Amino acid sequence: YLRESRTRFRELFASFDRDGSGHLDGPELQRLIKALLPSATPPQLAYFQVCRTPHCYPAIPTLTCLH
């Protein structure tokens, strides 16, 4: 079950990581947030953008944690 879940997560992550960098940049993160929280307001989206800055959180999850 865990192996199957990890594979599905990788596929889902890759669908948002359009440049294949292993990180979600600003626009990729916004697409993810809008997909998960379609009613997110502009201030909420801005909050998530601030939280992804290096001083707050170095990067939104990378695939390296899934190996």
PDB file of C-alpha atoms in Angstrom:
ATOM      1  CA  TYR A   1       0.000   0.000   0.000  1.00  0.00           C
ATOM      2  CA  LEU A   2       2.759   2.463   0.905  1.00  0.00           C
ATOM      3  CA  ARG A   3       4.655   1.791  -2.303  1.00  0.00           C
ATOM      4  CA  GLU A   4       1.490   2.399  -4.339  1.00  0.00           C
ATOM      5  CA  SER A   5       0.740   5.596  -2.398  1.00  0.00           C
ATOM      6  CA  ARG A   6       4.291   6.850  -2.940  1.00  0.00           C
ATOM      7  CA  THR A   7       3.959   6.224  -6.674  1.00  0.00           C
ATOM      8  CA  ARG A   8       0.652   8.076  -6.825  1.00  0.00           C
ATOM      9  CA  PHE A   9       2.105  10.984  -4.844  1.00  0.00           C
ATOM     10  CA  ARG A  10       5.066  11.203  -7.227  1.00  0.00           C
ATOM     11  CA  GLU A  11       2.709  11.283 -10.209  1.00  0.00           C
ATOM     12  CA  LEU A  12       0.557  13.948  -8.562  1.00  0.00           C
ATOM     13  CA  PHE A  13       3.587  16.009  -7.570  1.00  0.00           C
ATOM     14  CA  ALA A  14       5.014  15.730 -11.097  1.00  0.00           C
ATOM     15  CA  SER A  15       1.745  16.997 -12.546  1.00  0.00           C
ATOM     16  CA  PHE A  16       2.275  20.272 -10.645  1.00  0.00           C
ATOM     17  CA  ASP A  17       6.073  20.378 -11.008  1.00  0.00           C
ATOM     18  CA  ARG A  18       5.862  21.332 -14.669  1.00  0.00           C
ATOM     19  CA  ASP A  19       9.539  22.216 -15.089  1.00  0.00           C
ATOM     20  CA  GLY A  20      10.651  18.962 -13.465  1.00  0.00           C
ATOM     21  CA  SER A  21      12.858  20.742 -10.935  1.00  0.00           C
ATOM     22  CA  GLY A  22      11.694  18.655  -7.967  1.00  0.00           C
ATOM     23  CA  HIS A  23      10.422  21.856  -6.292  1.00  0.00           C
ATOM     24  CA  LEU A  24       7.240  23.835  -6.667  1.00  0.00           C
ATOM     25  CA  ASP A  25       7.972  27.404  -7.688  1.00  0.00           C
ATOM     26  CA  GLY A  26       5.469  30.229  -7.231  1.00  0.00           C
ATOM     27  CA  PRO A  27       3.150  29.535 -10.187  1.00  0.00           C
ATOM     28  CA  GLU A  28       3.326  25.769  -9.654  1.00  0.00           C
ATOM     29  CA  LEU A  29       2.435  26.212  -6.000  1.00  0.00           C
ATOM     30  CA  GLN A  30      -0.476  28.457  -6.897  1.00  0.00           C
ATOM     31  CA  ARG A  31      -1.854  25.786  -9.249  1.00  0.00           C
ATOM     32  CA  LEU A  32      -1.552  23.203  -6.476  1.00  0.00           C
ATOM     33  CA  ILE A  33      -3.272  25.429  -3.918  1.00  0.00           C
ATOM     34  CA  LYS A  34      -6.069  26.281  -6.343  1.00  0.00           C
ATOM     35  CA  ALA A  35      -6.572  22.588  -7.109  1.00  0.00           C
ATOM     36  CA  LEU A  36      -6.697  21.621  -3.434  1.00  0.00           C
ATOM     37  CA  LEU A  37      -8.485  24.737  -2.184  1.00  0.00           C
ATOM     38  CA  PRO A  38     -10.508  26.094  -5.114  1.00  0.00           C
ATOM     39  CA  SER A  39     -12.117  28.745  -2.935  1.00  0.00           C
ATOM     40  CA  ALA A  40      -8.784  30.135  -1.668  1.00  0.00           C
ATOM     41  CA  THR A  41      -8.829  33.907  -1.592  1.00  0.00           C
ATOM     42  CA  PRO A  42      -6.020  36.116  -2.940  1.00  0.00           C
ATOM     43  CA  PRO A  43      -4.817  36.869   0.627  1.00  0.00           C
ATOM     44  CA  GLN A  44      -4.677  33.133   1.377  1.00  0.00           C
ATOM     45  CA  LEU A  45      -2.690  32.505  -1.808  1.00  0.00           C
ATOM     46  CA  ALA A  46      -0.328  35.326  -0.818  1.00  0.00           C
ATOM     47  CA  TYR A  47       0.121  33.697   2.602  1.00  0.00           C
ATOM     48  CA  PHE A  48       1.214  30.419   0.985  1.00  0.00           C
ATOM     49  CA  GLN A  49       3.634  32.318  -1.232  1.00  0.00           C
ATOM     50  CA  VAL A  50       5.217  34.001   1.798  1.00  0.00           C
ATOM     51  CA  CYS A  51       5.499  30.664   3.586  1.00  0.00           C
ATOM     52  CA  ARG A  52       7.529  29.205   0.739  1.00  0.00           C
ATOM     53  CA  THR A  53      10.255  31.845   0.928  1.00  0.00           C
ATOM     54  CA  PRO A  54      13.673  30.633   2.129  1.00  0.00           C
ATOM     55  CA  HIS A  55      13.490  32.359   5.515  1.00  0.00           C
ATOM     56  CA  CYS A  56      10.213  30.609   6.300  1.00  0.00           C
ATOM     57  CA  TYR A  57      10.490  27.253   4.534  1.00  0.00           C
ATOM     58  CA  PRO A  58      13.290  26.464   2.065  1.00  0.00           C
ATOM     59  CA  ALA A  59      11.187  24.650  -0.517  1.00  0.00           C
ATOM     60  CA  ILE A  60       7.843  23.046  -0.946  1.00  0.00           C
ATOM     61  CA  PRO A  61       8.327  19.263  -0.703  1.00  0.00           C
ATOM     62  CA  THR A  62      10.803  17.754  -3.093  1.00  0.00           C
ATOM     63  CA  LEU A  63      10.844  14.234  -4.393  1.00  0.00           C
ATOM     64  CA  THR A  64      14.085  13.548  -2.531  1.00  0.00           C
ATOM     65  CA  CYS A  65      12.085  12.812   0.607  1.00  0.00           C
ATOM     66  CA  LEU A  66      10.294  10.017  -1.218  1.00  0.00           C
ATOM     67  CA  HIS A  67      13.296   7.895  -2.143  1.00  0.00           C
TER      68      HIS A  67
END
